[in-house]
Amino acid sequence: MSGKQKTLVMLTGIALAAGLTSPAFGFGAAHSPAPATAATRSGMSVVEWNRELITILGDPKAQPATVQPTRSFALLQAAEYDAVMSITRSGPAYVFAVSAPRGARADAAADQAAHDVLVALYPAQRAGVDRRLSSQLSAIPDGPDKQSGMTVGAAVARRLISLRSHDGSSAKPPRFRPGDKAGDYRPTPPDFPAPVFTNWGSVKPFVLTSGHQFRPAAPPAVSSAAYATALNEVKSLGSKTSTTRTPDQMAAAKFWAATPVWNVWNQIAQNLVTSRNASLDQAVKVFARLDLSLADTAIAMYDAKYAYRVWRPVTAIRLGGTHYNPHIVGDPHWTPLLTTAPDPSYPSAHAALSQAAATTLTGFYGARHHLAVTSKGTTRTYAGFQDAATEAWLSRTWSGQHTWIDNRAGRQLGTQVAEFVAGRL
């Protein structure tokens, strides 16, 4: 029996042992469709729970710094999705479907699942999460259908949290040991912080088979002409005192750095679901595919970052005087526009995550869609999802964070992950 066959057998056994009604992704599920009205109720509750999570994560003490926030978004949205699909059966389950009596309220199921996931992840935030649940459920008429929906949501959340309890996300990251050869990553100025997500690439993905499934090819050597061209571009455009960067490029660089990029794309999805008056079914599908893609892209991205451990532009430029590349003139005092993030350079996080989000949302809404995106009081407009994603990754060169080599690899990775997730959900 192959490894893949063994995995499927194990998943099926787990599902049967837990009393579930379908194996992973819901293939082979047999259930009479719920009334159409169950799939046409408003998706605004999904938006509100997504906002609740962003609010919780606004507190830097909400969870350990070693836990990547995209995991929480994936758990929240997967639970809501499977809770609704258990009732409407309008799409394949993400992991499993539970038994639901006819007439069970899908909106109550989504609310209860969201609540229970957030309480499990952030027990100190229970009071606020309880208030949110009470507010959401108050709009649903009391009765057995509401209670049945809540029971479904609770069961889904409980089983999903249990399934992910040993995914490696709570493991203590190994101490990072910087290299001393040309191209080796090392902590960056001004504070030289130690990397945080050194082990995140080994966390169990939500949909991918492994973190290295789509690992990009090795980047060009730092001694190559291609690397010199890429680094010299950052040296010119990304300097704190750049004379070649335009005012709009500076504005874009600061815009995309002001808020965690996964928050920005979730807020874009919030606006889309709200403006389109999306149904509950539509809303859970958009957010589940978006956040599962972002979570797995983060895992794949960190896998690649720590597989290659490429130094950041600020290090490469300041050490240019060591003559590791004859086409690079060093500047020991060079400073990027924005402080460098504490992890290796290849591939770019903004490129990977933004491309995954743009690919996902394009699949739902089409390539051309006017966007007005607001971050920290500043609004920028785009003609489509790809335009926003492209500016996101270009902004990392304008801010002195990444070369086009990093960005190109990130774009490829984000596309591959998002397409893989879309093919399975």
PDB file of N, CA and C in Angstrom, residues 162-253:
ATOM      1  N   SER A 162      -9.475  19.486  17.438  1.00  0.00           N
ATOM      2  CA  SER A 162      -8.793  18.260  17.846  1.00  0.00           C
ATOM      3  C   SER A 162      -7.859  17.767  16.740  1.00  0.00           C
ATOM      4  N   LEU A 163      -8.347  17.820  15.500  1.00  0.00           N
ATOM      5  CA  LEU A 163      -7.559  17.352  14.364  1.00  0.00           C
ATOM      6  C   LEU A 163      -6.276  18.157  14.195  1.00  0.00           C
ATOM      7  N   ARG A 164      -6.334  19.476  14.518  1.00  0.00           N
ATOM      8  CA  ARG A 164      -5.173  20.347  14.323  1.00  0.00           C
ATOM      9  C   ARG A 164      -4.346  20.523  15.597  1.00  0.00           C
ATOM     10  N   SER A 165      -4.684  19.810  16.662  1.00  0.00           N
ATOM     11  CA  SER A 165      -4.008  20.032  17.941  1.00  0.00           C
ATOM     12  C   SER A 165      -2.561  19.555  17.946  1.00  0.00           C
ATOM     13  N   HIS A 166      -2.195  18.703  16.997  1.00  0.00           N
ATOM     14  CA  HIS A 166      -0.823  18.196  16.935  1.00  0.00           C
ATOM     15  C   HIS A 166      -0.217  18.458  15.561  1.00  0.00           C
ATOM     16  N   ASP A 167      -0.464  19.661  15.037  1.00  0.00           N
ATOM     17  CA  ASP A 167       0.016  19.985  13.686  1.00  0.00           C
ATOM     18  C   ASP A 167       1.421  20.577  13.672  1.00  0.00           C
ATOM     19  N   GLY A 168       2.042  20.699  14.847  1.00  0.00           N
ATOM     20  CA  GLY A 168       3.394  21.239  14.925  1.00  0.00           C
ATOM     21  C   GLY A 168       3.468  22.721  15.185  1.00  0.00           C
ATOM     22  N   SER A 169       2.317  23.384  15.243  1.00  0.00           N
ATOM     23  CA  SER A 169       2.311  24.839  15.406  1.00  0.00           C
ATOM     24  C   SER A 169       2.734  25.287  16.803  1.00  0.00           C
ATOM     25  N   SER A 170       2.627  24.409  17.788  1.00  0.00           N
ATOM     26  CA  SER A 170       2.989  24.781  19.155  1.00  0.00           C
ATOM     27  C   SER A 170       4.417  24.389  19.518  1.00  0.00           C
ATOM     28  N   ALA A 171       5.121  23.783  18.578  1.00  0.00           N
ATOM     29  CA  ALA A 171       6.498  23.357  18.850  1.00  0.00           C
ATOM     30  C   ALA A 171       7.404  24.568  19.050  1.00  0.00           C
ATOM     31  N   LYS A 172       8.356  24.445  19.943  1.00  0.00           N
ATOM     32  CA  LYS A 172       9.301  25.530  20.176  1.00  0.00           C
ATOM     33  C   LYS A 172      10.258  25.617  18.996  1.00  0.00           C
ATOM     34  N   PRO A 173      10.335  26.787  18.354  1.00  0.00           N
ATOM     35  CA  PRO A 173      11.225  26.921  17.195  1.00  0.00           C
ATOM     36  C   PRO A 173      12.680  26.692  17.587  1.00  0.00           C
ATOM     37  N   PRO A 174      13.428  25.984  16.772  1.00  0.00           N
ATOM     38  CA  PRO A 174      14.848  25.786  17.091  1.00  0.00           C
ATOM     39  C   PRO A 174      15.611  27.098  17.002  1.00  0.00           C
ATOM     40  N   ARG A 175      16.635  27.224  17.784  1.00  0.00           N
ATOM     41  CA  ARG A 175      17.450  28.430  17.761  1.00  0.00           C
ATOM     42  C   ARG A 175      18.122  28.577  16.399  1.00  0.00           C
ATOM     43  N   PHE A 176      18.019  29.748  15.840  1.00  0.00           N
ATOM     44  CA  PHE A 176      18.607  29.980  14.523  1.00  0.00           C
ATOM     45  C   PHE A 176      20.095  30.294  14.657  1.00  0.00           C
ATOM     46  N   ARG A 177      20.879  29.630  13.829  1.00  0.00           N
ATOM     47  CA  ARG A 177      22.314  29.867  13.840  1.00  0.00           C
ATOM     48  C   ARG A 177      22.709  30.505  12.503  1.00  0.00           C
ATOM     49  N   PRO A 178      23.057  31.792  12.515  1.00  0.00           N
ATOM     50  CA  PRO A 178      23.377  32.482  11.264  1.00  0.00           C
ATOM     51  C   PRO A 178      24.653  31.960  10.630  1.00  0.00           C
ATOM     52  N   GLY A 179      24.703  32.015   9.290  1.00  0.00           N
ATOM     53  CA  GLY A 179      25.905  31.606   8.583  1.00  0.00           C
ATOM     54  C   GLY A 179      26.858  32.782   8.421  1.00  0.00           C
ATOM     55  N   ASP A 180      28.047  32.493   7.964  1.00  0.00           N
ATOM     56  CA  ASP A 180      29.034  33.564   7.795  1.00  0.00           C
ATOM     57  C   ASP A 180      29.598  33.623   6.376  1.00  0.00           C
ATOM     58  N   LYS A 181      28.996  32.861   5.471  1.00  0.00           N
ATOM     59  CA  LYS A 181      29.437  32.888   4.083  1.00  0.00           C
ATOM     60  C   LYS A 181      28.599  33.896   3.290  1.00  0.00           C
ATOM     61  N   ALA A 182      29.124  34.334   2.164  1.00  0.00           N
ATOM     62  CA  ALA A 182      28.388  35.267   1.314  1.00  0.00           C
ATOM     63  C   ALA A 182      27.049  34.658   0.919  1.00  0.00           C
ATOM     64  N   GLY A 183      25.978  35.397   1.151  1.00  0.00           N
ATOM     65  CA  GLY A 183      24.638  34.916   0.828  1.00  0.00           C
ATOM     66  C   GLY A 183      23.895  34.322   1.995  1.00  0.00           C
ATOM     67  N   ASP A 184      24.598  33.984   3.090  1.00  0.00           N
ATOM     68  CA  ASP A 184      23.951  33.381   4.255  1.00  0.00           C
ATOM     69  C   ASP A 184      23.149  34.432   5.025  1.00  0.00           C
ATOM     70  N   TYR A 185      21.927  34.066   5.391  1.00  0.00           N
ATOM     71  CA  TYR A 185      21.105  34.992   6.176  1.00  0.00           C
ATOM     72  C   TYR A 185      21.705  35.205   7.566  1.00  0.00           C
ATOM     73  N   ARG A 186      21.584  36.422   8.029  1.00  0.00           N
ATOM     74  CA  ARG A 186      21.959  36.769   9.399  1.00  0.00           C
ATOM     75  C   ARG A 186      21.039  37.883   9.859  1.00  0.00           C
ATOM     76  N   PRO A 187      20.774  38.044  11.164  1.00  0.00           N
ATOM     77  CA  PRO A 187      19.886  39.096  11.662  1.00  0.00           C
ATOM     78  C   PRO A 187      20.280  40.474  11.119  1.00  0.00           C
ATOM     79  N   THR A 188      19.272  41.321  10.991  1.00  0.00           N
ATOM     80  CA  THR A 188      19.452  42.593  10.299  1.00  0.00           C
ATOM     81  C   THR A 188      19.306  43.802  11.222  1.00  0.00           C
ATOM     82  N   PRO A 189      19.940  44.923  10.822  1.00  0.00           N
ATOM     83  CA  PRO A 189      19.852  46.151  11.611  1.00  0.00           C
ATOM     84  C   PRO A 189      18.459  46.759  11.503  1.00  0.00           C
ATOM     85  N   PRO A 190      18.087  47.621  12.458  1.00  0.00           N
ATOM     86  CA  PRO A 190      18.966  48.199  13.483  1.00  0.00           C
ATOM     87  C   PRO A 190      19.042  47.378  14.780  1.00  0.00           C
ATOM     88  N   ASP A 191      18.082  46.489  15.028  1.00  0.00           N
ATOM     89  CA  ASP A 191      18.048  45.777  16.306  1.00  0.00           C
ATOM     90  C   ASP A 191      18.549  44.342  16.228  1.00  0.00           C
ATOM     91  N   PHE A 192      18.749  43.837  15.024  1.00  0.00           N
ATOM     92  CA  PHE A 192      19.269  42.487  14.810  1.00  0.00           C
ATOM     93  C   PHE A 192      18.462  41.410  15.559  1.00  0.00           C
ATOM     94  N   PRO A 193      17.120  41.392  15.351  1.00  0.00           N
ATOM     95  CA  PRO A 193      16.287  40.404  16.055  1.00  0.00           C
ATOM     96  C   PRO A 193      16.498  38.989  15.527  1.00  0.00           C
ATOM     97  N   ALA A 194      16.301  38.012  16.387  1.00  0.00           N
ATOM     98  CA  ALA A 194      16.405  36.608  15.980  1.00  0.00           C
ATOM     99  C   ALA A 194      15.163  36.224  15.179  1.00  0.00           C
ATOM    100  N   PRO A 195      15.299  35.393  14.164  1.00  0.00           N
ATOM    101  CA  PRO A 195      14.136  34.920  13.410  1.00  0.00           C
ATOM    102  C   PRO A 195      13.133  34.205  14.314  1.00  0.00           C
ATOM    103  N   VAL A 196      11.863  34.271  13.949  1.00  0.00           N
ATOM    104  CA  VAL A 196      10.797  33.720  14.783  1.00  0.00           C
ATOM    105  C   VAL A 196      10.228  32.418  14.225  1.00  0.00           C
ATOM    106  N   PHE A 197       9.964  32.364  12.925  1.00  0.00           N
ATOM    107  CA  PHE A 197       9.226  31.231  12.346  1.00  0.00           C
ATOM    108  C   PHE A 197      10.159  30.198  11.716  1.00  0.00           C
ATOM    109  N   THR A 198      11.229  29.876  12.413  1.00  0.00           N
ATOM    110  CA  THR A 198      12.227  28.963  11.864  1.00  0.00           C
ATOM    111  C   THR A 198      11.680  27.563  11.585  1.00  0.00           C
ATOM    112  N   ASN A 199      10.631  27.164  12.287  1.00  0.00           N
ATOM    113  CA  ASN A 199      10.078  25.815  12.104  1.00  0.00           C
ATOM    114  C   ASN A 199       8.723  25.807  11.423  1.00  0.00           C
ATOM    115  N   TRP A 200       8.222  26.983  10.990  1.00  0.00           N
ATOM    116  CA  TRP A 200       6.851  27.012  10.477  1.00  0.00           C
ATOM    117  C   TRP A 200       6.696  26.216   9.185  1.00  0.00           C
ATOM    118  N   GLY A 201       7.767  26.064   8.437  1.00  0.00           N
ATOM    119  CA  GLY A 201       7.691  25.275   7.217  1.00  0.00           C
ATOM    120  C   GLY A 201       7.429  23.801   7.463  1.00  0.00           C
ATOM    121  N   SER A 202       7.603  23.347   8.700  1.00  0.00           N
ATOM    122  CA  SER A 202       7.334  21.941   9.027  1.00  0.00           C
ATOM    123  C   SER A 202       5.961  21.736   9.663  1.00  0.00           C
ATOM    124  N   VAL A 203       5.194  22.816   9.852  1.00  0.00           N
ATOM    125  CA  VAL A 203       3.822  22.684  10.352  1.00  0.00           C
ATOM    126  C   VAL A 203       2.993  21.925   9.315  1.00  0.00           C
ATOM    127  N   LYS A 204       2.100  21.097   9.783  1.00  0.00           N
ATOM    128  CA  LYS A 204       1.255  20.322   8.866  1.00  0.00           C
ATOM    129  C   LYS A 204       0.359  21.263   8.068  1.00  0.00           C
ATOM    130  N   PRO A 205       0.419  21.215   6.742  1.00  0.00           N
ATOM    131  CA  PRO A 205      -0.455  22.088   5.945  1.00  0.00           C
ATOM    132  C   PRO A 205      -1.922  21.712   6.101  1.00  0.00           C
ATOM    133  N   PHE A 206      -2.787  22.633   5.710  1.00  0.00           N
ATOM    134  CA  PHE A 206      -4.225  22.391   5.770  1.00  0.00           C
ATOM    135  C   PHE A 206      -4.701  21.613   4.546  1.00  0.00           C
ATOM    136  N   VAL A 207      -4.122  21.884   3.393  1.00  0.00           N
ATOM    137  CA  VAL A 207      -4.546  21.223   2.157  1.00  0.00           C
ATOM    138  C   VAL A 207      -3.367  20.599   1.417  1.00  0.00           C
ATOM    139  N   LEU A 208      -2.233  21.283   1.364  1.00  0.00           N
ATOM    140  CA  LEU A 208      -1.058  20.726   0.698  1.00  0.00           C
ATOM    141  C   LEU A 208      -0.646  19.406   1.347  1.00  0.00           C
ATOM    142  N   THR A 209       0.095  18.615   0.619  1.00  0.00           N
ATOM    143  CA  THR A 209       0.580  17.355   1.172  1.00  0.00           C
ATOM    144  C   THR A 209       1.787  17.575   2.086  1.00  0.00           C
ATOM    145  N   SER A 210       2.554  18.643   1.839  1.00  0.00           N
ATOM    146  CA  SER A 210       3.698  18.978   2.675  1.00  0.00           C
ATOM    147  C   SER A 210       4.096  20.420   2.422  1.00  0.00           C
ATOM    148  N   GLY A 211       4.886  20.981   3.326  1.00  0.00           N
ATOM    149  CA  GLY A 211       5.330  22.352   3.158  1.00  0.00           C
ATOM    150  C   GLY A 211       6.259  22.537   1.976  1.00  0.00           C
ATOM    151  N   HIS A 212       6.931  21.480   1.552  1.00  0.00           N
ATOM    152  CA  HIS A 212       7.874  21.597   0.441  1.00  0.00           C
ATOM    153  C   HIS A 212       7.280  21.142  -0.893  1.00  0.00           C
ATOM    154  N   GLN A 213       5.969  20.927  -0.943  1.00  0.00           N
ATOM    155  CA  GLN A 213       5.326  20.431  -2.163  1.00  0.00           C
ATOM    156  C   GLN A 213       5.625  21.315  -3.371  1.00  0.00           C
ATOM    157  N   PHE A 214       5.597  22.624  -3.180  1.00  0.00           N
ATOM    158  CA  PHE A 214       5.854  23.547  -4.281  1.00  0.00           C
ATOM    159  C   PHE A 214       7.107  24.398  -4.019  1.00  0.00           C
ATOM    160  N   ARG A 215       8.062  23.855  -3.306  1.00  0.00           N
ATOM    161  CA  ARG A 215       9.263  24.638  -2.993  1.00  0.00           C
ATOM    162  C   ARG A 215       9.899  25.151  -4.290  1.00  0.00           C
ATOM    163  N   PRO A 216      10.139  26.466  -4.379  1.00  0.00           N
ATOM    164  CA  PRO A 216      10.751  27.010  -5.597  1.00  0.00           C
ATOM    165  C   PRO A 216      12.185  26.539  -5.761  1.00  0.00           C
ATOM    166  N   ALA A 217      12.682  26.611  -7.002  1.00  0.00           N
ATOM    167  CA  ALA A 217      14.064  26.231  -7.270  1.00  0.00           C
ATOM    168  C   ALA A 217      15.002  27.188  -6.553  1.00  0.00           C
ATOM    169  N   ALA A 218      16.221  26.766  -6.360  1.00  0.00           N
ATOM    170  CA  ALA A 218      17.208  27.607  -5.685  1.00  0.00           C
ATOM    171  C   ALA A 218      17.417  28.907  -6.448  1.00  0.00           C
ATOM    172  N   PRO A 219      17.617  30.005  -5.746  1.00  0.00           N
ATOM    173  CA  PRO A 219      17.817  31.294  -6.407  1.00  0.00           C
ATOM    174  C   PRO A 219      19.202  31.379  -7.040  1.00  0.00           C
ATOM    175  N   PRO A 220      19.432  32.350  -7.922  1.00  0.00           N
ATOM    176  CA  PRO A 220      20.773  32.533  -8.483  1.00  0.00           C
ATOM    177  C   PRO A 220      21.795  32.792  -7.382  1.00  0.00           C
ATOM    178  N   ALA A 221      22.995  32.368  -7.584  1.00  0.00           N
ATOM    179  CA  ALA A 221      24.062  32.602  -6.600  1.00  0.00           C
ATOM    180  C   ALA A 221      24.271  34.101  -6.415  1.00  0.00           C
ATOM    181  N   VAL A 222      24.652  34.505  -5.203  1.00  0.00           N
ATOM    182  CA  VAL A 222      24.857  35.932  -4.941  1.00  0.00           C
ATOM    183  C   VAL A 222      26.069  36.465  -5.689  1.00  0.00           C
ATOM    184  N   SER A 223      26.849  35.587  -6.255  1.00  0.00           N
ATOM    185  CA  SER A 223      28.000  36.017  -7.060  1.00  0.00           C
ATOM    186  C   SER A 223      27.647  36.202  -8.532  1.00  0.00           C
ATOM    187  N   SER A 224      26.391  35.927  -8.899  1.00  0.00           N
ATOM    188  CA  SER A 224      25.979  35.969 -10.303  1.00  0.00           C
ATOM    189  C   SER A 224      25.622  37.372 -10.762  1.00  0.00           C
ATOM    190  N   ALA A 225      25.611  37.552 -12.084  1.00  0.00           N
ATOM    191  CA  ALA A 225      25.221  38.842 -12.664  1.00  0.00           C
ATOM    192  C   ALA A 225      23.744  39.120 -12.407  1.00  0.00           C
ATOM    193  N   ALA A 226      22.913  38.055 -12.432  1.00  0.00           N
ATOM    194  CA  ALA A 226      21.472  38.237 -12.206  1.00  0.00           C
ATOM    195  C   ALA A 226      21.219  38.779 -10.804  1.00  0.00           C
ATOM    196  N   TYR A 227      21.946  38.247  -9.826  1.00  0.00           N
ATOM    197  CA  TYR A 227      21.759  38.737  -8.461  1.00  0.00           C
ATOM    198  C   TYR A 227      22.224  40.185  -8.344  1.00  0.00           C
ATOM    199  N   ALA A 228      23.316  40.522  -8.978  1.00  0.00           N
ATOM    200  CA  ALA A 228      23.812  41.896  -8.921  1.00  0.00           C
ATOM    201  C   ALA A 228      22.800  42.868  -9.496  1.00  0.00           C
ATOM    202  N   THR A 229      22.205  42.509 -10.623  1.00  0.00           N
ATOM    203  CA  THR A 229      21.189  43.380 -11.233  1.00  0.00           C
ATOM    204  C   THR A 229      20.018  43.584 -10.284  1.00  0.00           C
ATOM    205  N   ALA A 230      19.573  42.495  -9.672  1.00  0.00           N
ATOM    206  CA  ALA A 230      18.430  42.573  -8.759  1.00  0.00           C
ATOM    207  C   ALA A 230      18.767  43.393  -7.518  1.00  0.00           C
ATOM    208  N   LEU A 231      19.945  43.181  -6.954  1.00  0.00           N
ATOM    209  CA  LEU A 231      20.316  43.892  -5.734  1.00  0.00           C
ATOM    210  C   LEU A 231      20.550  45.376  -6.004  1.00  0.00           C
ATOM    211  N   ASN A 232      21.149  45.689  -7.132  1.00  0.00           N
ATOM    212  CA  ASN A 232      21.395  47.097  -7.442  1.00  0.00           C
ATOM    213  C   ASN A 232      20.087  47.869  -7.631  1.00  0.00           C
ATOM    214  N   GLU A 233      19.054  47.184  -8.082  1.00  0.00           N
ATOM    215  CA  GLU A 233      17.742  47.825  -8.187  1.00  0.00           C
ATOM    216  C   GLU A 233      17.223  48.193  -6.802  1.00  0.00           C
ATOM    217  N   VAL A 234      17.335  47.262  -5.856  1.00  0.00           N
ATOM    218  CA  VAL A 234      16.903  47.536  -4.480  1.00  0.00           C
ATOM    219  C   VAL A 234      17.761  48.646  -3.864  1.00  0.00           C
ATOM    220  N   LYS A 235      19.045  48.606  -4.135  1.00  0.00           N
ATOM    221  CA  LYS A 235      19.956  49.606  -3.588  1.00  0.00           C
ATOM    222  C   LYS A 235      19.527  51.011  -3.992  1.00  0.00           C
ATOM    223  N   SER A 236      19.054  51.148  -5.231  1.00  0.00           N
ATOM    224  CA  SER A 236      18.633  52.457  -5.730  1.00  0.00           C
ATOM    225  C   SER A 236      17.224  52.820  -5.273  1.00  0.00           C
ATOM    226  N   LEU A 237      16.271  51.925  -5.494  1.00  0.00           N
ATOM    227  CA  LEU A 237      14.860  52.229  -5.221  1.00  0.00           C
ATOM    228  C   LEU A 237      14.471  52.098  -3.758  1.00  0.00           C
ATOM    229  N   GLY A 238      15.166  51.215  -3.036  1.00  0.00           N
ATOM    230  CA  GLY A 238      14.739  50.901  -1.673  1.00  0.00           C
ATOM    231  C   GLY A 238      15.452  51.631  -0.573  1.00  0.00           C
ATOM    232  N   SER A 239      16.396  52.495  -0.931  1.00  0.00           N
ATOM    233  CA  SER A 239      17.140  53.229   0.089  1.00  0.00           C
ATOM    234  C   SER A 239      16.263  54.245   0.809  1.00  0.00           C
ATOM    235  N   LYS A 240      16.570  54.454   2.072  1.00  0.00           N
ATOM    236  CA  LYS A 240      15.825  55.446   2.841  1.00  0.00           C
ATOM    237  C   LYS A 240      15.953  56.833   2.227  1.00  0.00           C
ATOM    238  N   THR A 241      17.057  57.091   1.561  1.00  0.00           N
ATOM    239  CA  THR A 241      17.308  58.398   0.959  1.00  0.00           C
ATOM    240  C   THR A 241      17.261  58.331  -0.563  1.00  0.00           C
ATOM    241  N   SER A 242      16.530  57.381  -1.127  1.00  0.00           N
ATOM    242  CA  SER A 242      16.477  57.184  -2.572  1.00  0.00           C
ATOM    243  C   SER A 242      16.045  58.446  -3.320  1.00  0.00           C
ATOM    244  N   THR A 243      16.710  58.695  -4.431  1.00  0.00           N
ATOM    245  CA  THR A 243      16.318  59.793  -5.318  1.00  0.00           C
ATOM    246  C   THR A 243      15.654  59.268  -6.588  1.00  0.00           C
ATOM    247  N   THR A 244      15.570  57.942  -6.721  1.00  0.00           N
ATOM    248  CA  THR A 244      14.951  57.336  -7.903  1.00  0.00           C
ATOM    249  C   THR A 244      13.542  56.823  -7.628  1.00  0.00           C
ATOM    250  N   ARG A 245      13.205  56.624  -6.373  1.00  0.00           N
ATOM    251  CA  ARG A 245      11.858  56.171  -5.995  1.00  0.00           C
ATOM    252  C   ARG A 245      10.897  57.350  -6.095  1.00  0.00           C
ATOM    253  N   THR A 246       9.725  57.127  -6.678  1.00  0.00           N
ATOM    254  CA  THR A 246       8.736  58.202  -6.827  1.00  0.00           C
ATOM    255  C   THR A 246       7.938  58.369  -5.533  1.00  0.00           C
ATOM    256  N   PRO A 247       7.289  59.511  -5.364  1.00  0.00           N
ATOM    257  CA  PRO A 247       6.445  59.691  -4.173  1.00  0.00           C
ATOM    258  C   PRO A 247       5.351  58.640  -4.067  1.00  0.00           C
ATOM    259  N   ASP A 248       4.767  58.232  -5.202  1.00  0.00           N
ATOM    260  CA  ASP A 248       3.711  57.222  -5.144  1.00  0.00           C
ATOM    261  C   ASP A 248       4.273  55.862  -4.754  1.00  0.00           C
ATOM    262  N   GLN A 249       5.476  55.550  -5.218  1.00  0.00           N
ATOM    263  CA  GLN A 249       6.107  54.302  -4.811  1.00  0.00           C
ATOM    264  C   GLN A 249       6.396  54.295  -3.313  1.00  0.00           C
ATOM    265  N   MET A 250       6.798  55.428  -2.791  1.00  0.00           N
ATOM    266  CA  MET A 250       7.017  55.516  -1.344  1.00  0.00           C
ATOM    267  C   MET A 250       5.706  55.327  -0.591  1.00  0.00           C
ATOM    268  N   ALA A 251       4.648  55.943  -1.104  1.00  0.00           N
ATOM    269  CA  ALA A 251       3.339  55.803  -0.461  1.00  0.00           C
ATOM    270  C   ALA A 251       2.880  54.348  -0.480  1.00  0.00           C
ATOM    271  N   ALA A 252       3.095  53.668  -1.614  1.00  0.00           N
ATOM    272  CA  ALA A 252       2.692  52.257  -1.725  1.00  0.00           C
ATOM    273  C   ALA A 252       3.509  51.384  -0.778  1.00  0.00           C
ATOM    274  N   ALA A 253       4.800  51.673  -0.672  1.00  0.00           N
ATOM    275  CA  ALA A 253       5.659  50.887   0.222  1.00  0.00           C
ATOM    276  C   ALA A 253       5.171  50.975   1.660  1.00  0.00           C
TER     277      ALA A 253
END
